[in-house]
CSV table of C-alpha atoms in Angstrom, one decimal:
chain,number,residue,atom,x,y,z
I,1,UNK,CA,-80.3,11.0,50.5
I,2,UNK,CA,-82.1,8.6,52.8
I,3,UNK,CA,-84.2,11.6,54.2
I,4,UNK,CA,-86.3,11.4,51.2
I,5,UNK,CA,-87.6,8.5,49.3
I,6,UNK,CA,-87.2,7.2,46.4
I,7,UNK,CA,-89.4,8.9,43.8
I,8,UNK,CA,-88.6,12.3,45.2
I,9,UNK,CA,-84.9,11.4,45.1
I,10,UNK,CA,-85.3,10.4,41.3
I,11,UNK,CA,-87.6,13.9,40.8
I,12,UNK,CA,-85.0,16.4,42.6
I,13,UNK,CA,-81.9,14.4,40.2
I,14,UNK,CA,-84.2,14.5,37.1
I,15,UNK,CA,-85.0,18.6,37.7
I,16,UNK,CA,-81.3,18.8,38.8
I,17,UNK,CA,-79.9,18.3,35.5
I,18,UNK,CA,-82.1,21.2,34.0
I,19,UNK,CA,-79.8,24.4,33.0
I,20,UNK,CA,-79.5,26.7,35.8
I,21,UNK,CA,-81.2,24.4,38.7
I,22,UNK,CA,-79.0,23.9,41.4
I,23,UNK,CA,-79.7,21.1,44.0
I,24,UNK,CA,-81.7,23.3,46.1
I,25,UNK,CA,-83.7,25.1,43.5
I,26,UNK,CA,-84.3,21.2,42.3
I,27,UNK,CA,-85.6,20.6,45.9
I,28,UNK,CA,-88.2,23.9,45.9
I,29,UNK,CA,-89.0,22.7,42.3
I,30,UNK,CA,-89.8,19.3,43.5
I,31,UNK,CA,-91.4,19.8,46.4
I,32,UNK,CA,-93.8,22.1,44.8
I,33,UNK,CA,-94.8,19.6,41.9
I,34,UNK,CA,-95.4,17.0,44.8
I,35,UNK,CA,-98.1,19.7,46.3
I,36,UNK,CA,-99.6,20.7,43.0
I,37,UNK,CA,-103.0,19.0,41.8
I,38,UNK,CA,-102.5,15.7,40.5
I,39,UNK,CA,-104.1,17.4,36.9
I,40,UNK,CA,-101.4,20.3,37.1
I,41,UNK,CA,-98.7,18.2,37.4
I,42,UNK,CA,-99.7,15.8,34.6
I,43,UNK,CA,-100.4,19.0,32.0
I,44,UNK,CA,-97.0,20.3,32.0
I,45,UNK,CA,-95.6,16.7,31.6
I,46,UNK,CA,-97.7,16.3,28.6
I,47,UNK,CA,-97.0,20.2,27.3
I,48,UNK,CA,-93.0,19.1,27.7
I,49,UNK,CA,-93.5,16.0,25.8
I,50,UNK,CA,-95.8,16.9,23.7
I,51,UNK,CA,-94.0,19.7,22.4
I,52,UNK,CA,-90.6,17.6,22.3
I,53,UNK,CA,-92.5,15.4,19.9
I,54,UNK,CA,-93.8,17.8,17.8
I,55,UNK,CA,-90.8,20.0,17.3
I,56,UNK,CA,-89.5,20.4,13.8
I,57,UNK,CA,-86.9,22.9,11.7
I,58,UNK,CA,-88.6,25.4,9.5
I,59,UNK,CA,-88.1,23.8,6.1
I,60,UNK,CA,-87.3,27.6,5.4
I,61,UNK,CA,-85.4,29.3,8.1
I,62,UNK,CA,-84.4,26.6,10.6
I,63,UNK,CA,-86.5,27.9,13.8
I,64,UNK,CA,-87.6,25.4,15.8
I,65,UNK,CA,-91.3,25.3,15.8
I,66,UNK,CA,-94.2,22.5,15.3
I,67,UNK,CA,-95.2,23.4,11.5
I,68,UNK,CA,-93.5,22.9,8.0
I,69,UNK,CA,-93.1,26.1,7.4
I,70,UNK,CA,-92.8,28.5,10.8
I,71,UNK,CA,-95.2,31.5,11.0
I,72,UNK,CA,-92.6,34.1,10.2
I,73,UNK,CA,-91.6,32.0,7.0
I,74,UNK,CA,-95.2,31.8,5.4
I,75,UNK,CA,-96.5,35.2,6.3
I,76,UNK,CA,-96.4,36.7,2.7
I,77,UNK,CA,-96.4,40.4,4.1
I,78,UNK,CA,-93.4,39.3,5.4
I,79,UNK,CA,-90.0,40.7,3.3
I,80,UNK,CA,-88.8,37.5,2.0
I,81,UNK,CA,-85.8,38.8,0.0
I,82,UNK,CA,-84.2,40.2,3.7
I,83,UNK,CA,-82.5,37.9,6.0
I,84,UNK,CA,-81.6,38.2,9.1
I,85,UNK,CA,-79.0,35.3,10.4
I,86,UNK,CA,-79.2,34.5,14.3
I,87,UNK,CA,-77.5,31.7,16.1
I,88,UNK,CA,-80.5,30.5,17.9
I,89,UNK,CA,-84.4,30.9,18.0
I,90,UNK,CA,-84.7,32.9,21.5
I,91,UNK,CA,-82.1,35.5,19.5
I,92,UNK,CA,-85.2,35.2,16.4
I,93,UNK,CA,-87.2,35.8,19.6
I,94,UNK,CA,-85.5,38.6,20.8
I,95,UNK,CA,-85.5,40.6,17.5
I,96,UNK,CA,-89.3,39.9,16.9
I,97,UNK,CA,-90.4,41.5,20.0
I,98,UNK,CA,-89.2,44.6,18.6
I,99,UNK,CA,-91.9,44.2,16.5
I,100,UNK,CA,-89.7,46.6,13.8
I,101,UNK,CA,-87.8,44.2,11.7
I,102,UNK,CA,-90.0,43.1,8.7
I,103,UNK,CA,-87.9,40.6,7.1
I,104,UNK,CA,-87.7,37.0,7.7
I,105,UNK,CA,-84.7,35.0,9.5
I,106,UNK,CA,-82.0,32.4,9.1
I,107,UNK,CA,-81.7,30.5,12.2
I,108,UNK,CA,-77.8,28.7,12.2
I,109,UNK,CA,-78.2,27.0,15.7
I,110,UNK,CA,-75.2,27.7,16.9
I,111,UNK,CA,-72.0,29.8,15.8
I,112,UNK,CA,-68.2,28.7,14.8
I,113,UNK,CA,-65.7,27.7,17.8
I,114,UNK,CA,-62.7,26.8,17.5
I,115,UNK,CA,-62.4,26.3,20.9
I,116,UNK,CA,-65.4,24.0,21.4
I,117,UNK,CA,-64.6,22.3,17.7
I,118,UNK,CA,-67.6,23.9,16.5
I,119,UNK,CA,-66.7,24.2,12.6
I,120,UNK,CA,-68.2,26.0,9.6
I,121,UNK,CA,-70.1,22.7,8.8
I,122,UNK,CA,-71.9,22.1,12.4
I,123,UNK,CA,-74.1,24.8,12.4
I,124,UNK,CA,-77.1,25.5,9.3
I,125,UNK,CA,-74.8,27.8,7.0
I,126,UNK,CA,-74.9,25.7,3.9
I,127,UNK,CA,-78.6,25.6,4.2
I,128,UNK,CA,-78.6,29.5,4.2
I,129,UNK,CA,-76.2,29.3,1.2
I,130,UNK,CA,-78.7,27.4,-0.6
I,131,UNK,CA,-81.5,29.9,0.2
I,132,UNK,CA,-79.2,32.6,-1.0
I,133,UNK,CA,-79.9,31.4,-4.9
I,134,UNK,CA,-83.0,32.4,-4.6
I,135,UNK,CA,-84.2,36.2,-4.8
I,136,UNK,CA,-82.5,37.9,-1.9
I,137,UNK,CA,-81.6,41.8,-1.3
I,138,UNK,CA,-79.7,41.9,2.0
I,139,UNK,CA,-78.2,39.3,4.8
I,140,UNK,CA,-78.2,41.0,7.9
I,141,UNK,CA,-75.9,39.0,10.4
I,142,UNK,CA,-77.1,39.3,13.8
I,143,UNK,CA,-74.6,36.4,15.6
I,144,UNK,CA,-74.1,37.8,19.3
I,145,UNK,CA,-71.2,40.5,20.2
I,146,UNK,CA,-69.1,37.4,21.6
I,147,UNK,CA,-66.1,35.9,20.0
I,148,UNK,CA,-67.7,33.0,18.4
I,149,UNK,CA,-70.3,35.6,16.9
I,150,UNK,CA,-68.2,37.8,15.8
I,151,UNK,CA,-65.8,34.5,14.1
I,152,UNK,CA,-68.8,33.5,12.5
I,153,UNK,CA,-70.1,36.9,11.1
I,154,UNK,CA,-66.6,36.9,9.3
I,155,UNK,CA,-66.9,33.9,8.0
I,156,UNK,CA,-70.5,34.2,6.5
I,157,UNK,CA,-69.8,37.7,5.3
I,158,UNK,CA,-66.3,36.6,3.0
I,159,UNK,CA,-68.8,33.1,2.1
I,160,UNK,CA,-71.5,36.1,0.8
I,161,UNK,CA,-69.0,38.8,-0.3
I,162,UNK,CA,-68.5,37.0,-3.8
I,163,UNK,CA,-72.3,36.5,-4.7
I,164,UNK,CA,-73.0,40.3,-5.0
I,165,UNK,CA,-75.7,39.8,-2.3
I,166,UNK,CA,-75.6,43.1,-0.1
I,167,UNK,CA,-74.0,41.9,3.5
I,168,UNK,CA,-74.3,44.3,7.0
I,169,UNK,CA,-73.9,43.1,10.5
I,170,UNK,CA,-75.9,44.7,13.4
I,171,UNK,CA,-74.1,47.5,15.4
I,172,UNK,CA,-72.5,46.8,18.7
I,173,UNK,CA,-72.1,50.3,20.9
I,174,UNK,CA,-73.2,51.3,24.4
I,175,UNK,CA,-77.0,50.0,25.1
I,176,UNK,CA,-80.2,51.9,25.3
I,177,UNK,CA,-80.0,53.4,29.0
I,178,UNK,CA,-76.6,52.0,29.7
I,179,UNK,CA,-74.4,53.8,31.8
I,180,UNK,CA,-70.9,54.5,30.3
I,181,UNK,CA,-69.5,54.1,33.8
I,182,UNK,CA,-70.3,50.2,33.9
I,183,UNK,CA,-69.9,49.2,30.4
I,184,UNK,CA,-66.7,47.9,29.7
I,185,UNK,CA,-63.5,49.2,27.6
I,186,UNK,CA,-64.1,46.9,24.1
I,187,UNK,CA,-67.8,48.1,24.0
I,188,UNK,CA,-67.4,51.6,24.5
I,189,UNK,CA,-64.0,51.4,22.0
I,190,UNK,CA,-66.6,49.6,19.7
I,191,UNK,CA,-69.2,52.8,19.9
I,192,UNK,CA,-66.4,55.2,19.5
I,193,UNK,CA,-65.5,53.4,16.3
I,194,UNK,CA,-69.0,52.7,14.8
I,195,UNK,CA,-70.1,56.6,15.8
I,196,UNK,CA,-72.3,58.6,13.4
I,197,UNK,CA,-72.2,62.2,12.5
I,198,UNK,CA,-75.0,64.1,14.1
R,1,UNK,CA,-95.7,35.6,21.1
R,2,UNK,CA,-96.6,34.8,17.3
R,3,UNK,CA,-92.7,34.2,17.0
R,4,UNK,CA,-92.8,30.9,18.5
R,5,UNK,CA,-95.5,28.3,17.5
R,6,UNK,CA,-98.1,26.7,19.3
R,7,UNK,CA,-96.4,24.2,21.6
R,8,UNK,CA,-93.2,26.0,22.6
R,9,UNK,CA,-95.3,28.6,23.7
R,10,UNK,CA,-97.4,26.5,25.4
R,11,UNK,CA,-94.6,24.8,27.0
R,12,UNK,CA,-92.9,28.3,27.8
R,13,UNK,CA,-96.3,29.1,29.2
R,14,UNK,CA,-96.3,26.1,31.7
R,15,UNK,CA,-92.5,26.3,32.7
R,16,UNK,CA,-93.3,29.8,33.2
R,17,UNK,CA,-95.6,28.8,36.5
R,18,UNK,CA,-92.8,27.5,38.3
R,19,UNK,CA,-91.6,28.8,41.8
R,20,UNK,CA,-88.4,31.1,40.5
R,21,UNK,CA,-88.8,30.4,36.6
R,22,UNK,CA,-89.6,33.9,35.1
R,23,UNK,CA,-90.0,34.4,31.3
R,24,UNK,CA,-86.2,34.3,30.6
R,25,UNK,CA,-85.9,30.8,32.5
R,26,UNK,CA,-88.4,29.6,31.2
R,27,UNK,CA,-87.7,30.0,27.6
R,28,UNK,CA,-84.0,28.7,28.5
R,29,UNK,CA,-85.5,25.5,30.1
R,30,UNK,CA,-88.2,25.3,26.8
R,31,UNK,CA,-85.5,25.2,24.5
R,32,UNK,CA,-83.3,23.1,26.6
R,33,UNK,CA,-85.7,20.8,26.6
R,34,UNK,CA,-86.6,20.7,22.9
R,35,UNK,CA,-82.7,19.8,22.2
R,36,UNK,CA,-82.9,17.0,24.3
R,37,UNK,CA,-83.0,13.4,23.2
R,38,UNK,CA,-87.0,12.3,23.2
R,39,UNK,CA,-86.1,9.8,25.2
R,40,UNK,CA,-84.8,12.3,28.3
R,41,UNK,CA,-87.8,14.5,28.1
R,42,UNK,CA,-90.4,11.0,28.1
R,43,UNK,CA,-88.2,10.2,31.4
R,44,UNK,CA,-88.5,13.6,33.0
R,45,UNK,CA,-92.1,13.7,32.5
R,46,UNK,CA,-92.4,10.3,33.5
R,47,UNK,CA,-90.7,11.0,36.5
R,48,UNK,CA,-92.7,14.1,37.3
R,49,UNK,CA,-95.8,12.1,37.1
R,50,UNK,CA,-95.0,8.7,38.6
R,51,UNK,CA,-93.3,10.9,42.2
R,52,UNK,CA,-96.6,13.2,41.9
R,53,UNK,CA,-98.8,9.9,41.6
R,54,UNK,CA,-97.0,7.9,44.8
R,55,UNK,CA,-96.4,10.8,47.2
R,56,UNK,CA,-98.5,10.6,50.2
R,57,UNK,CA,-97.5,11.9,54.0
R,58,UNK,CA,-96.1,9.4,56.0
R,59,UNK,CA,-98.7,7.9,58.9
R,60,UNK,CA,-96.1,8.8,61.3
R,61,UNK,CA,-94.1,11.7,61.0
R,62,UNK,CA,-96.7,13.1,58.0
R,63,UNK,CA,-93.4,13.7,55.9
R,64,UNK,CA,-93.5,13.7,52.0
R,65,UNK,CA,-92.6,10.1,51.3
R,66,UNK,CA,-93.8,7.6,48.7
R,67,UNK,CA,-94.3,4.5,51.3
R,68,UNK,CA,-97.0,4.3,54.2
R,69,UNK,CA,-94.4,4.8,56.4
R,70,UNK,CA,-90.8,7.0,56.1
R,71,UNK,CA,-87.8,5.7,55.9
R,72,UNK,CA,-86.9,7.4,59.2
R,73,UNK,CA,-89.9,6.3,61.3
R,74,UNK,CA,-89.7,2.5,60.3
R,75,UNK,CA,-85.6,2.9,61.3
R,76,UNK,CA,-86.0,1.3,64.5
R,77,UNK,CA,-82.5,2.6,65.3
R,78,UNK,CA,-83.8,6.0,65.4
R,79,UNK,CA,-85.0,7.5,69.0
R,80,UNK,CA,-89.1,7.5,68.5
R,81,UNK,CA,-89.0,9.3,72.2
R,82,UNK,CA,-87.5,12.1,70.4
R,83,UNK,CA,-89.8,14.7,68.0
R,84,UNK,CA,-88.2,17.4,66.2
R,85,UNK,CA,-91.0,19.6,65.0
R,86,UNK,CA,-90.3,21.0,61.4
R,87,UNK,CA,-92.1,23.1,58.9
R,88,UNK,CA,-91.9,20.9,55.9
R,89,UNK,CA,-89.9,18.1,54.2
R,90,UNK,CA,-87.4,20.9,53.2
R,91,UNK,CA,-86.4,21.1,56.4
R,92,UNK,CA,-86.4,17.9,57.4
R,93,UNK,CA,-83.8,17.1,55.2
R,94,UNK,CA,-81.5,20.3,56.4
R,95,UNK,CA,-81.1,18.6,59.7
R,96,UNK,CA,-80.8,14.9,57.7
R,97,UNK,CA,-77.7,15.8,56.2
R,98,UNK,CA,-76.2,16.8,59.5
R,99,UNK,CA,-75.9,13.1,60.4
R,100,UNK,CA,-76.1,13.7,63.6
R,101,UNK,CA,-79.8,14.1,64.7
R,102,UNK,CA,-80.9,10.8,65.9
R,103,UNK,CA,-84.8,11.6,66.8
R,104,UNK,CA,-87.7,11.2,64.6
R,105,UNK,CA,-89.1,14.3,63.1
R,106,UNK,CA,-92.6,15.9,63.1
R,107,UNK,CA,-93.8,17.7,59.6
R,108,UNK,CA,-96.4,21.0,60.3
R,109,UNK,CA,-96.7,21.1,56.0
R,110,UNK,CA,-96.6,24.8,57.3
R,111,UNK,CA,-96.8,27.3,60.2
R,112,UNK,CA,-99.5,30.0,61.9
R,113,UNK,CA,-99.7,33.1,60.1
R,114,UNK,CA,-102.3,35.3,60.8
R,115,UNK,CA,-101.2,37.6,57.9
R,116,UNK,CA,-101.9,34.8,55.5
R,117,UNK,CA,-105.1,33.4,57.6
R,118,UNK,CA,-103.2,29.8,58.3
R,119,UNK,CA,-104.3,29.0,62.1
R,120,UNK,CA,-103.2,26.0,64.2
R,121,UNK,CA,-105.9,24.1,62.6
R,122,UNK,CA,-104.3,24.2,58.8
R,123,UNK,CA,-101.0,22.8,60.1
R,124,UNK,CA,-100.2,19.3,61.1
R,125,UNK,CA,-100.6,19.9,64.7
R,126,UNK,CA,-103.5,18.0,65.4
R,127,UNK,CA,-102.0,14.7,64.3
R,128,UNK,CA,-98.7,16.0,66.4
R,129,UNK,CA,-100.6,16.2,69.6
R,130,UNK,CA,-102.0,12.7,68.7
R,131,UNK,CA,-98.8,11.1,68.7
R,132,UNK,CA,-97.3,12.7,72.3
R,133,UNK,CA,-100.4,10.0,73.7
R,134,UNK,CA,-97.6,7.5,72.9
R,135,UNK,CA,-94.4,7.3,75.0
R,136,UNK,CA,-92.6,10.8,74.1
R,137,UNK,CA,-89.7,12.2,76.3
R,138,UNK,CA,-88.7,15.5,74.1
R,139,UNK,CA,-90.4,17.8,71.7
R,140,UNK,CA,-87.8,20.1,69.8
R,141,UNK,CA,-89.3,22.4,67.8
R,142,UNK,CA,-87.2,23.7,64.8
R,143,UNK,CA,-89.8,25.6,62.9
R,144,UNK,CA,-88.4,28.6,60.8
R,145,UNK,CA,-86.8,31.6,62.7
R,146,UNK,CA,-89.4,33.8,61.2
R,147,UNK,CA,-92.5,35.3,62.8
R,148,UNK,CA,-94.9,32.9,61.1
R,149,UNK,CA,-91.8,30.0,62.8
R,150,UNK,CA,-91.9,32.2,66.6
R,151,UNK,CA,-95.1,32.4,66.6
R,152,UNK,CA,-96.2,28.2,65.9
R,153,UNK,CA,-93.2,27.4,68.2
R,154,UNK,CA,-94.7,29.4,71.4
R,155,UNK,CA,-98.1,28.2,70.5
R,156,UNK,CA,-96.5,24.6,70.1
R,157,UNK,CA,-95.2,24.6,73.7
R,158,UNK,CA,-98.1,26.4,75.1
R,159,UNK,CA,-100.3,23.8,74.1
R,160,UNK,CA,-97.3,21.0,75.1
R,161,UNK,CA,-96.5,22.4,78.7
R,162,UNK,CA,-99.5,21.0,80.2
R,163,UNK,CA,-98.6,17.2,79.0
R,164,UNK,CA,-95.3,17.4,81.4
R,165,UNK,CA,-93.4,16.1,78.0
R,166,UNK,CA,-90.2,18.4,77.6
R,167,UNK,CA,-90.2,21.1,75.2
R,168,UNK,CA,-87.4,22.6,73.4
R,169,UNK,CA,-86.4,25.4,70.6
R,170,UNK,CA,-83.2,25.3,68.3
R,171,UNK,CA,-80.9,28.4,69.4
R,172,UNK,CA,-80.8,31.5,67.0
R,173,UNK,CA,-77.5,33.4,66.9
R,174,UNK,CA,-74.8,34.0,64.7
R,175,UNK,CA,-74.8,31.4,61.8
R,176,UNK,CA,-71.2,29.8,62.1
R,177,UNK,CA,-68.7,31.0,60.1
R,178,UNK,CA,-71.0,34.6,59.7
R,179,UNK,CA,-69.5,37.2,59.9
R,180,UNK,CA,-70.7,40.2,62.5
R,181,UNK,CA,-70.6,42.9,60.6
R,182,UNK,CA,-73.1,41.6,57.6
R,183,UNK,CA,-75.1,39.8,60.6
R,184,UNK,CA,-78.8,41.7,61.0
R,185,UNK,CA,-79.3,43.7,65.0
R,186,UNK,CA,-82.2,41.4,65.7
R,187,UNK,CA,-80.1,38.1,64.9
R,188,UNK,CA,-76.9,40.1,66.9
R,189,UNK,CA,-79.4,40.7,70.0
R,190,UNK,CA,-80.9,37.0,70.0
R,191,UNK,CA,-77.1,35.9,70.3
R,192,UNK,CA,-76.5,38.1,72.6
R,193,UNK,CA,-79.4,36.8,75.0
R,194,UNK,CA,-78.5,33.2,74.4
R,195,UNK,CA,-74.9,33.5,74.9
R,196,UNK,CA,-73.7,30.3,76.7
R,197,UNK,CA,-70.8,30.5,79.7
R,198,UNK,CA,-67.7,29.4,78.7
């Protein structure tokens, strides 16, 4: 790429590497960093490393987040003996903009693959073992609708079954709004099964 | 967003304010970043900074570059007789990777659009008018075929004319390889008019 120079070459390859840039959203990205304020430009570099630095597991739940304890985990009007276990924070994220769920989470960072040699022991499930001694009513297992998700609810459900601990999993049907026309055959299958009398 | 702490949110915040990064993206891109090694995010930012601190325009061309002058305007193997009139870098580089444009280029940084109050004085076209003092045999101007591009090329070779230098305009038509049918009437009409004898 002789058409630019140096630097801009390096910033287009650096942004290039971020998930879901392409080279040419790279190229928009970069050029409008190189027309931002000098002081704009400088803020989000320290925001990203600044928060890189700072970033932490929730002793508790596993969430990434820059305390000890993450907000969800020591707000004491919080349910603490109701768990909820995602694969990942932005799943966390997605359930606390509901603003509805009151109990707190278990965040496993990632979810059993056998096809990408992700095992039981990669992702945080002894951690929520341990957690389990303590006082808890119910695990809630929110992994996604996907294979892996579904592997790992399985998994954690037969590792709970034998404490007596109350297990559920979330419902997969038709969403909110979704048109039965574009929703494919496993889902709606999936709703038929899981209906409820009316 | 009380789910996330402080800095991710700040850092969602900031991503958020990039050209085509909406919420979703953005909180992709935070937690990408926050799984990175701390050494990859220091380089990113690094990067981001030291390109933002050494851009300047070139003296020539007024290109994005980080020298005093572009690596095409110091190629002496270019034709300087030869000034293709662009928008911005962006487009510069579109004709680069052609290989086969062999002229120097011109960069506006832009183009007149009353709609958006930019005139000819907020573009580059001072400095452009400067250089065809020097010894210039051909002015191509490539701007955008929008009306903001239409518009700054007729006002371009209005203002050229008088000079005697040679003015020219990239052809519209049918993008190669298009196909007619998804191909807009105003595009279809242009290639109509500039159809060439074969």
């Amino acid at each position: 790429m002789e058409y630019y120079s140096g630097k801009i070459n390096q910033l287009i390859e650096e942004l290039a590497h971020l998930p879901g840039i392409g080279a040419k959203s790279a190229q928009r990205l970069a050029f409008y960093l190189l027309n931002q304020p000098e002081e704009n430009v400088k803020r989000l570099a320290d925001v990203i490393v600044d928060a890189r630095e700072h970033i932490r597991y929730c002793r508790e739940c596993y969430t990434l987040t820059d305390r000890e304890v993450c907000p969800i985990c020591s707000n004491e009007n919080r349910d603490h003996r109701t768990i909820m276990v995602v694969e990942n924070t932005r799943d966390l994220a997605a359930y606390e903009k509901t603003g509805k769920y009151e109990g707190v989470y278990h965040v496993l960072h990632g979810a059993i693959s056998p096809m990408l040699g992700i095992g039981p022991g990669d992702i945080r499930l002894k951690e929520l073992m341990t957690r389990l001694q303590q006082d808890v009513g119910e695990v809630i297992i929110a992994t996604n609708s996907s294979l892996e998700g579904e592997t790992t609810a399985m998994y954690i459900s037969k590792l709970i079954k034998p404490t007596g601990i109350k297990v559920s999993r979330i419902a997969s049907g038709v969403p909110v709004g979704g048109d039965l026309e574009c929703i494919d055959e496993v889902t709606l299958l999936r709703a038929l099964e899981g209906r409820v009398e009316l």
